[in-house]
Coordinates of C-alpha atoms and ligand atoms in Angstrom, one line a residue:
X1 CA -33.1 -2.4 -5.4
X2 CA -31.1 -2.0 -2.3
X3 CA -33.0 -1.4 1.0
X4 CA -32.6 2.4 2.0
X5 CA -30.8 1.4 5.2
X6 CA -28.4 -0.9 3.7
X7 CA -24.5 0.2 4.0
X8 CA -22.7 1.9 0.9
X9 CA -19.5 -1.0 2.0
X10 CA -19.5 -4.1 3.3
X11 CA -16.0 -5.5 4.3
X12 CA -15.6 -9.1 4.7
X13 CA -13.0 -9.9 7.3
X14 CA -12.0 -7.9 10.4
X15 CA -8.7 -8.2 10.4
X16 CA -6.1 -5.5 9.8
X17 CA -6.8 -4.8 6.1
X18 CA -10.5 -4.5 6.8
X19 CA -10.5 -2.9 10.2
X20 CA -8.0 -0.1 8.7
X21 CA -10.6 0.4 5.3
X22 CA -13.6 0.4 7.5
X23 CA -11.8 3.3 9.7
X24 CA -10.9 5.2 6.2
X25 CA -14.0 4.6 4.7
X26 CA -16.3 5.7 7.7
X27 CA -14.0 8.9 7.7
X28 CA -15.6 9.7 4.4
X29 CA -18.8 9.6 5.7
X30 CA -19.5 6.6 4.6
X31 CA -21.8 3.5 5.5
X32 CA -19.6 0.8 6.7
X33 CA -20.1 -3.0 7.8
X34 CA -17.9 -5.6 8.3
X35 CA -18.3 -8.8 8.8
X36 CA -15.5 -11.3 10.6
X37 CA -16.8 -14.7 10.9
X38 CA -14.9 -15.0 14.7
X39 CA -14.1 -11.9 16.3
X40 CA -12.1 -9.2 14.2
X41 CA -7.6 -8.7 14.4
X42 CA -8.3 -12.9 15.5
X43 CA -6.5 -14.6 13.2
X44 CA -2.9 -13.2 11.6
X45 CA -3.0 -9.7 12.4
X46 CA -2.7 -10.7 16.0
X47 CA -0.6 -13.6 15.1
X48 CA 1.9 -11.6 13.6
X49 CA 5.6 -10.2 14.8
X50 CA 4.3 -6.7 13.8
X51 CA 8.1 -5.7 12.4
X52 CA 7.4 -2.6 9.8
X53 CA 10.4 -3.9 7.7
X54 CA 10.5 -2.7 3.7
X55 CA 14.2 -2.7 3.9
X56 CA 15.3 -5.5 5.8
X57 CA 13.2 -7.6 3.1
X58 CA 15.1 -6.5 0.1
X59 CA 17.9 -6.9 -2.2
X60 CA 17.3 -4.5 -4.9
X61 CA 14.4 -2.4 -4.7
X62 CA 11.9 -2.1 -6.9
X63 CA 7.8 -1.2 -7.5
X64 CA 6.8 -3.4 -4.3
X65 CA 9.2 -2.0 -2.2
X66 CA 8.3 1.3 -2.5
X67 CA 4.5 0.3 -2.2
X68 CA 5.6 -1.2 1.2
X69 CA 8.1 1.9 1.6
X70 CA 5.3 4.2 1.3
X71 CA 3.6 2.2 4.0
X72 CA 6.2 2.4 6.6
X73 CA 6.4 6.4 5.9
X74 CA 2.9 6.5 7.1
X75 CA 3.0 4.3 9.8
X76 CA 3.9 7.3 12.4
X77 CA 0.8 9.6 11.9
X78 CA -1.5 6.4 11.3
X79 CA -0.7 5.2 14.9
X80 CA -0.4 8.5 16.1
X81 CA -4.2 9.0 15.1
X82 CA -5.3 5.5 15.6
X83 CA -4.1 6.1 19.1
X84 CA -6.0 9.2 19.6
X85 CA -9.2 8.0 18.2
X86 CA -9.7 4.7 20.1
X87 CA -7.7 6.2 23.2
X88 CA -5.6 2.8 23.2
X89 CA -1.7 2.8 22.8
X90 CA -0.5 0.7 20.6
X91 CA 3.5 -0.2 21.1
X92 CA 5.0 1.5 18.0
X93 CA 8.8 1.4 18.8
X94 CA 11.3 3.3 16.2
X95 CA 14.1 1.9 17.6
X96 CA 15.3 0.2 14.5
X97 CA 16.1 -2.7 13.0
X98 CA 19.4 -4.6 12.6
X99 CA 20.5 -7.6 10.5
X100 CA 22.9 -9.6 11.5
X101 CA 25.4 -12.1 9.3
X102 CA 26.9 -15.8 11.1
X103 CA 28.2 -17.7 8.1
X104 CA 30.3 -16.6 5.1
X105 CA 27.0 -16.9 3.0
X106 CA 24.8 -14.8 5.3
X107 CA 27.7 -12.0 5.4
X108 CA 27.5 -12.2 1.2
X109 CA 23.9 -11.8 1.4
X110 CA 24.4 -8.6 3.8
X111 CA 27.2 -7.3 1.4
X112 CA 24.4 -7.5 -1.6
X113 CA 21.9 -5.8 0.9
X114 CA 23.8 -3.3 1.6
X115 CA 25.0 -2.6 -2.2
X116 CA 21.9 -2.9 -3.5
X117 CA 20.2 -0.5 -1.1
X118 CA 23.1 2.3 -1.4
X119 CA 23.4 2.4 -5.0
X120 CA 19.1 2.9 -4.7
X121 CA 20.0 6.0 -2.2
X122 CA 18.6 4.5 1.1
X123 CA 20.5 4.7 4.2
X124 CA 21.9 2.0 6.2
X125 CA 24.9 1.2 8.2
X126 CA 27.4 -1.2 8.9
X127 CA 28.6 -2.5 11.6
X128 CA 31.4 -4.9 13.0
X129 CA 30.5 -7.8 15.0
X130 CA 31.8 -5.4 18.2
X131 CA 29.5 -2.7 16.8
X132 CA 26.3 -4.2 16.8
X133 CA 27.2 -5.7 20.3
X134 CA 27.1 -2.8 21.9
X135 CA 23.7 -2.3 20.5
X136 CA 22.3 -5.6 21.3
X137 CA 24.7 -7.2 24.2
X138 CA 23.2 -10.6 24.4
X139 CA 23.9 -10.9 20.3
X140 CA 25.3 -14.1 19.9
X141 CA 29.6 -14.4 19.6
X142 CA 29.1 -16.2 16.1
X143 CA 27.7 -13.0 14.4
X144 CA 30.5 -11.8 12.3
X145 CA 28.8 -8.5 11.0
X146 CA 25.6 -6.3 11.0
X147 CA 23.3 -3.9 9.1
X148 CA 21.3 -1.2 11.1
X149 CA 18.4 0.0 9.7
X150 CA 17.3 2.8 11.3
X151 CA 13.7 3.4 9.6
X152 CA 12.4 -0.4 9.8
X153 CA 10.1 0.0 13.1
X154 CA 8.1 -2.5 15.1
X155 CA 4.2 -2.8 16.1
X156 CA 2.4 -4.4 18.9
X157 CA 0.2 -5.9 15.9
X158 CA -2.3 -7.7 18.2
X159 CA -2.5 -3.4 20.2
X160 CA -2.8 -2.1 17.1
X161 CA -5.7 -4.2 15.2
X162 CA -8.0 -4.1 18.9
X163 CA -7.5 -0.4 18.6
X164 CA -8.4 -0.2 14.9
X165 CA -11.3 -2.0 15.8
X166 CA -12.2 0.9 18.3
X167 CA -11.5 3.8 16.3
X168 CA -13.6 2.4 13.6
X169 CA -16.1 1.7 15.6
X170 CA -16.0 5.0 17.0
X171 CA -16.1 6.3 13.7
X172 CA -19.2 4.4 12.8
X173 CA -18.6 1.3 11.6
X174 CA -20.5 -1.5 12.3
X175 CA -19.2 -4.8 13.4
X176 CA -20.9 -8.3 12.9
X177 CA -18.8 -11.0 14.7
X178 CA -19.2 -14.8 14.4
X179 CA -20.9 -13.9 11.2
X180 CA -19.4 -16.3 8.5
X181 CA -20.3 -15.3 4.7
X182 CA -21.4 -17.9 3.0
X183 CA -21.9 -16.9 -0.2
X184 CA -22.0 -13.9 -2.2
X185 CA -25.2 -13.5 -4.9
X186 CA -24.0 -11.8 -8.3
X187 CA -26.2 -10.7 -11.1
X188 CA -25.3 -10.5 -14.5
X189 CA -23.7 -13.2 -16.9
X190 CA -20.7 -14.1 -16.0
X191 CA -18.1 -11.8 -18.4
X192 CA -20.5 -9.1 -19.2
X193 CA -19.5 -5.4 -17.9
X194 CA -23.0 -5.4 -15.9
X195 CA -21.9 -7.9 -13.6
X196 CA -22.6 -7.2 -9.8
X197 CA -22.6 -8.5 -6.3
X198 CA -26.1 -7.9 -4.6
X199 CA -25.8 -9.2 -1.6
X200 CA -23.5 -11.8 0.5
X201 CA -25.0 -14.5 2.6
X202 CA -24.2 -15.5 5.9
X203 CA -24.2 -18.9 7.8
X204 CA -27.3 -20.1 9.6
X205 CA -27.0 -19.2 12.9
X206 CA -25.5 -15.5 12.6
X207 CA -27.9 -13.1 14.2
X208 CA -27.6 -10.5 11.2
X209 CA -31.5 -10.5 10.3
X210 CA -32.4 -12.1 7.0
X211 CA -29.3 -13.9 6.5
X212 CA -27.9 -11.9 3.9
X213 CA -26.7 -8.2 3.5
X214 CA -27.1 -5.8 0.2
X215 CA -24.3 -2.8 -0.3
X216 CA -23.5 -1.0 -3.5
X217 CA -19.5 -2.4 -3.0
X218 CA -18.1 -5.3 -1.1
X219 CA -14.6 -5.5 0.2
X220 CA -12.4 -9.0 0.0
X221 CA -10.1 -8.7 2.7
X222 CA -10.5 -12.0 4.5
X223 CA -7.0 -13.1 4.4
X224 CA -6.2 -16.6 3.1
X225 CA -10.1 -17.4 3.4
X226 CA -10.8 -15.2 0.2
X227 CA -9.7 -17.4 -2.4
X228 CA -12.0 -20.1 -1.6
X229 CA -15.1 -17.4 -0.9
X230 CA -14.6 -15.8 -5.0
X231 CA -14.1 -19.6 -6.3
X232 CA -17.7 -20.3 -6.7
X233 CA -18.2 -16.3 -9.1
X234 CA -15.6 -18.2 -11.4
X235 CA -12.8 -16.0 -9.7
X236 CA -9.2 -18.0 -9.7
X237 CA -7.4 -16.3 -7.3
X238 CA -3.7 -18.6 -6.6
X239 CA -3.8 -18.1 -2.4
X240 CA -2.6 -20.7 0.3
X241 CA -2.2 -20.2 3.8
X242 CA 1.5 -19.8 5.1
X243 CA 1.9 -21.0 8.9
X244 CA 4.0 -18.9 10.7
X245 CA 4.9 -20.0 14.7
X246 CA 5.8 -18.6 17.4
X247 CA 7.2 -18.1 21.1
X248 CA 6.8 -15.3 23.3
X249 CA 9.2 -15.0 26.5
X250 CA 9.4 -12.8 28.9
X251 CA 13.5 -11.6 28.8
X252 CA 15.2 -9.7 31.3
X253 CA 18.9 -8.4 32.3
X254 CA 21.5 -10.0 29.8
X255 CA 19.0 -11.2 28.1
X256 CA 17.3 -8.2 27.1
X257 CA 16.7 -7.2 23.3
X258 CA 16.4 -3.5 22.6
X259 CA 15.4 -3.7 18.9
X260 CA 14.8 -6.1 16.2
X261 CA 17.1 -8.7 15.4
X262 CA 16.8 -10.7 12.5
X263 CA 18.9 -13.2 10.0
X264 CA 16.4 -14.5 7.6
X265 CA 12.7 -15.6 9.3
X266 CA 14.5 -16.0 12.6
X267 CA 14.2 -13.1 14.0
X268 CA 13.6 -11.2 18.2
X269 CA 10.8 -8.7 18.3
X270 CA 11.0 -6.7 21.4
X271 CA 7.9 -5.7 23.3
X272 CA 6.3 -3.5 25.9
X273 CA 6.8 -5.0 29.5
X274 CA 9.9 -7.1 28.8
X275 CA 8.4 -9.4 26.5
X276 CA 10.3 -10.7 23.4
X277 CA 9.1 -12.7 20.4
X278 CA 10.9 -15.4 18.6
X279 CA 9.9 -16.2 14.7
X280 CA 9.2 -18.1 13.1
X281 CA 8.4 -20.9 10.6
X282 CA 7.0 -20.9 7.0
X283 CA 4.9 -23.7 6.4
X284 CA 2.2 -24.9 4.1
X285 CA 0.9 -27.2 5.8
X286 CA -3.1 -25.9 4.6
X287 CA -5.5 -24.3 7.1
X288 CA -3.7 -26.2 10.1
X289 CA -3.0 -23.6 13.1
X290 CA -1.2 -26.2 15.5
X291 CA 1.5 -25.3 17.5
X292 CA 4.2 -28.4 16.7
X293 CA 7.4 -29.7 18.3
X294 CA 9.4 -29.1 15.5
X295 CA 8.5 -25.8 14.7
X296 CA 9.2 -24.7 18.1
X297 CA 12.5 -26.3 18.2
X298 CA 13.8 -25.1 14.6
X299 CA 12.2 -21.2 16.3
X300 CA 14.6 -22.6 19.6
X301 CA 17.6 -23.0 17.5
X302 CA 17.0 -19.4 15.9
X303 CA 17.1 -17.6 19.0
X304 CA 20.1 -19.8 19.8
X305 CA 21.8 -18.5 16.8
X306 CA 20.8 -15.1 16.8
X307 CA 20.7 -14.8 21.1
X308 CA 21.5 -17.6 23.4
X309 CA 20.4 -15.9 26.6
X310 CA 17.1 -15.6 25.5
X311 CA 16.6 -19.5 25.2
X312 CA 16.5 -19.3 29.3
X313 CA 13.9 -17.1 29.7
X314 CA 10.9 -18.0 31.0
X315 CA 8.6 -18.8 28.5
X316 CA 5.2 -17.4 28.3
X317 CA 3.4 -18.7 25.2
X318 CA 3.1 -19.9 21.7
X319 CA 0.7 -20.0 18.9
X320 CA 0.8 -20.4 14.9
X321 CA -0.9 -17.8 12.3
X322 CA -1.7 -18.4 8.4
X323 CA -0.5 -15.7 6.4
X324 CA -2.2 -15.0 3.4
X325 CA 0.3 -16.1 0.0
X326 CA -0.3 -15.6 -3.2
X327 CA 0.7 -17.2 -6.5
X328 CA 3.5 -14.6 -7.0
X329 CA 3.9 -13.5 -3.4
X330 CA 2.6 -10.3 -4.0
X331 CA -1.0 -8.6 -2.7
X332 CA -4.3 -8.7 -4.3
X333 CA -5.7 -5.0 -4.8
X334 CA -8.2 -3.6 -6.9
X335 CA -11.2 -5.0 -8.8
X336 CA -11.2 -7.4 -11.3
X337 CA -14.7 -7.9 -13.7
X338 CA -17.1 -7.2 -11.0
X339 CA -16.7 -3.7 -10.4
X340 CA -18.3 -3.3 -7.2
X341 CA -15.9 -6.2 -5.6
X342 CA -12.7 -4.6 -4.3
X343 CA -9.9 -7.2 -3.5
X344 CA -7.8 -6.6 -0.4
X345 CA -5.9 -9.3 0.2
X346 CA -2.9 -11.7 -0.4
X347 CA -0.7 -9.6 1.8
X348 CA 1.6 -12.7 2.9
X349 CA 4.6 -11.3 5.1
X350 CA 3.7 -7.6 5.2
X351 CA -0.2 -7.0 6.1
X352 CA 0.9 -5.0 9.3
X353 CA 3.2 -3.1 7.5
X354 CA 1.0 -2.5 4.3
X355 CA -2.6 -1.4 6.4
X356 CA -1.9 1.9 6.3
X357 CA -1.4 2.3 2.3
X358 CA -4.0 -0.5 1.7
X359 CA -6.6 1.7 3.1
X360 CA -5.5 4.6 1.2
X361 CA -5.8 3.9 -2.2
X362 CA -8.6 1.2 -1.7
X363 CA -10.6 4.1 -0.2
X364 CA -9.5 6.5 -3.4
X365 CA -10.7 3.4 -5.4
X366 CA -14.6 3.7 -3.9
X367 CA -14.3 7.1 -3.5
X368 CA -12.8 8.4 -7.1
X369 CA -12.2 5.5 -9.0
X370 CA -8.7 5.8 -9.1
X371 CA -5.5 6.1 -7.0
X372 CA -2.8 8.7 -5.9
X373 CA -0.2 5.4 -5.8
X374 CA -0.6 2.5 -9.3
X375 CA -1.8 -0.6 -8.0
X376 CA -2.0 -1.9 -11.3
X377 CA 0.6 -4.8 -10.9
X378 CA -1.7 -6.3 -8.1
X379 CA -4.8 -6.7 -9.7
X380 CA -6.8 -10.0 -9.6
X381 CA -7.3 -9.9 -13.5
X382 CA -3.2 -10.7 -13.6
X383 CA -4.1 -14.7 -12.3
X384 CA -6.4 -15.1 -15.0
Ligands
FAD1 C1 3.7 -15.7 12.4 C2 3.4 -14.5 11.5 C3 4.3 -13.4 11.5 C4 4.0 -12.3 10.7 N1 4.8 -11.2 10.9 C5 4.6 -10.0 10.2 C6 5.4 -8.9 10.4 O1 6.3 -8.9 11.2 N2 5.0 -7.8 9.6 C7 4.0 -7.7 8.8 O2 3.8 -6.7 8.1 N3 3.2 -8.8 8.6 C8 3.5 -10.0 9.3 N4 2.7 -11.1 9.1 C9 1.7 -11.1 8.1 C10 0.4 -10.4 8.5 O3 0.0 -10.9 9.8 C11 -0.7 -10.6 7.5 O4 -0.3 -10.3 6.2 C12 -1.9 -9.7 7.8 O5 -2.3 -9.9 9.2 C13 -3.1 -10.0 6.9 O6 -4.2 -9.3 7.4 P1 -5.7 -9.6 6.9 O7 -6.6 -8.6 7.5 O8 -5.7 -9.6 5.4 O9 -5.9 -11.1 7.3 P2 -6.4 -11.7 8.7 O10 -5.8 -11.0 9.9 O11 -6.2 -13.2 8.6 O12 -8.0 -11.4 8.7 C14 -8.9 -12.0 7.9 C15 -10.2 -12.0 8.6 O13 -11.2 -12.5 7.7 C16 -12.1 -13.3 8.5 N5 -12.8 -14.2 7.6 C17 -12.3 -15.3 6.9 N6 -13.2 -15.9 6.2 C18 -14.4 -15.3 6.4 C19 -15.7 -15.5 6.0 N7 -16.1 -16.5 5.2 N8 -16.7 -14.6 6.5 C20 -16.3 -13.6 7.3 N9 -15.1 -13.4 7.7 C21 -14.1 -14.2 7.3 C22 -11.2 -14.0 9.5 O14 -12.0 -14.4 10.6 C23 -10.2 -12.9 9.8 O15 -10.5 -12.2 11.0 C24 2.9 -12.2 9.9 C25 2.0 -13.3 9.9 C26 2.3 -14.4 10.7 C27 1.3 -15.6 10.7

């Protein structure tokens, strides 16, 4: 039996998949933990470039983009009430997105965006090279053509997964940091319908008394960590870590980017206070955060492509993040054969941009059993 004042969720992993749950779930009055084993948004939520970008990721859309579509339509009221409820702001900027082409190649792939995205009814614009300099001036005079996407928005991610943190806490989560599980305990043969989680264990040293923590449901949303925490229930879930780097200068005057740019994964992220971030790199390289020469020079020769003037700005900092892949590049949502573990993770390039709808319908899943939106294509049971 579980002790009376044991939580109805655990969450495992702070950052913003669990931090953005934990809000929802303690909104419907419910008893919420989570556990981060360093300090929750510390590992890719703040690493991330925080872009809010369904369309400038696709071709043709299809059942994933309008997953990450219905994301992005939430994203104004979500930060709009995160705001209010943790009294932080968080730098959402709707200023919009544009794409830009420098090679015949790269102005074919544009052309199929473009196609592909009209025929589907979305709206999008293109521009001459001329066009999309007056938008961004410092664009570089290679760039032959553009797209502007006026819904694709930007997040100060790193803003926005501190102030999750606060408006869930406000809301009456409670957090555990430096608290690494272990292990979870399941009981039940392995296969049979009964099958359960009891309780998950934490590492010696954690102050949590007793070690270990009993809920009726546990939440997976520990980022590229989870596959290796499920491997010992007999769970194969496909997951390496992705590095991503990047710079962060501060750019002023002709060097000064107004909205996203982006041709591929290089890409300038504009930011509060005359900050800009250059991305990135995509590496798999395992659980390996360093910072390395050549990732900062291939990021160097982005911005030199996409923005020269940028390049002699001063330079304020760089860091990697692991984003969480999956076999198939997709998300991991739903429950598998243990019914009371929820999968949250596996969000690779878009976990900023898919919080918002990640919380929703992993909240209808505890709370109903089921979900306004079918995340049927993203259950674990499809690596099996
Ligand atoms: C360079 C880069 C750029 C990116 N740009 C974008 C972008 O522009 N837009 C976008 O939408 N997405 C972007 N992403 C992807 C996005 O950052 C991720 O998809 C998202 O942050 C995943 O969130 P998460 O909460 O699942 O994982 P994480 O933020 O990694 O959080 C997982 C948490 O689990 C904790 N944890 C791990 N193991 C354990 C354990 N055993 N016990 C307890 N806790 C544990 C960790 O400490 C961590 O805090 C980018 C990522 C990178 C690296």
């Amino acid at each position: 039996m579980r002790p009376s004042q044991s939580p109805d969720v655990v969450i495992i992993g702070g950052g913003i998949i669990g931090c953005s749950i934990g809000l929802r779930l303690a909104q419907a009055k419910m008893k919420v933990t989570v556990v981060d084993r360093g300090q929750p948004g510390g590992e890719a939520s703040s690493a991330a470039a925080g872009m809010l970008a369904p369309q400038g990721e696709t071709v043709t859309p299809d059942a994933y983009f309008e997953l990450a579509r219905s994301s992005r339509d939430l994203y104004p009221s979500f930060v709009a009430e995160v705001e209010e409820l943790s009294g932080q702001t968080v730098g959402y900027r709707c200023g919009g997105t544009l794409l830009v082409a420098r090679s015949d190649q790269e102005v074919r792939e544009l052309d199929a965006v473009f196609s592909g995205q009209t025929a589907y009814g979305l709206p999008l614009e293109r521009l001459t090279a001329d066009a999309a300099r007056a938008r961004v001036p410092a664009l570089a005079p290679e760039i032959r053509s553009a797209l502007f996407i006026a819904g694709d928005h930007s997040v100060d991610n790193e803003k926005l997964t501190a102030a999750l943190a606060e408006a869930a806490l406000r809301a009456g989560v409670k957090f555990h940091s430096r608290a690494a599980v272990t292990r979870f305990h399941a009981r039940g043969r392995p296969a049979s319908a009964s099958r359960r989680i009891e309780s998950i264990e934490l590492a010696p040293g954690t102050t949590v008394k007793g070690k270990k923590l009993s809920a009726a449901s546990f939440i997976l949303a520990a980022g590229c960590w989870s596959a290796e925490l499920v491997a010992p229930l007999g769970v194969r879930l496909p997951m390496s870590p992705c590095r991503g780097q990047m710079i962060e200068f501060e750019s002023a005057g002709e060097a000064e980017i107004p909205l996203v740019v982006r041709a591929g994964h290089h890409y300038l992220v504009p930011r509060e206070g005359g900050r800009v971030l250059a991305g990135t790199t995509a590496e798999y390289a395992g659980f390996d955060k360093a910072v390395t020469g050549e990732g900062l020079a291939s990021i160097l020769e982005g911005v030199r492509r996409l923005a020269p003037a940028v390049k002699h700005s001063r330079f304020r900092r760089a860091w990697a993040g692991l984003r969480p892949d999956t076999a198939d590049h997709l998300p991991v949502l739903g429950c598998g054969e243990i019914k009371n573990l929820i999968f949250a993770t596996g969000h690779f390039r878009n976990g900023i941009l898919l919080a918002p709808i990640t919380a929703q319908v992993i909240t209808e899943l505890i709370l109903m059993g089921s979900t306004s939106l079918s995340i049927a294509a993203y259950g674990p049971a499809r690596f099996c």
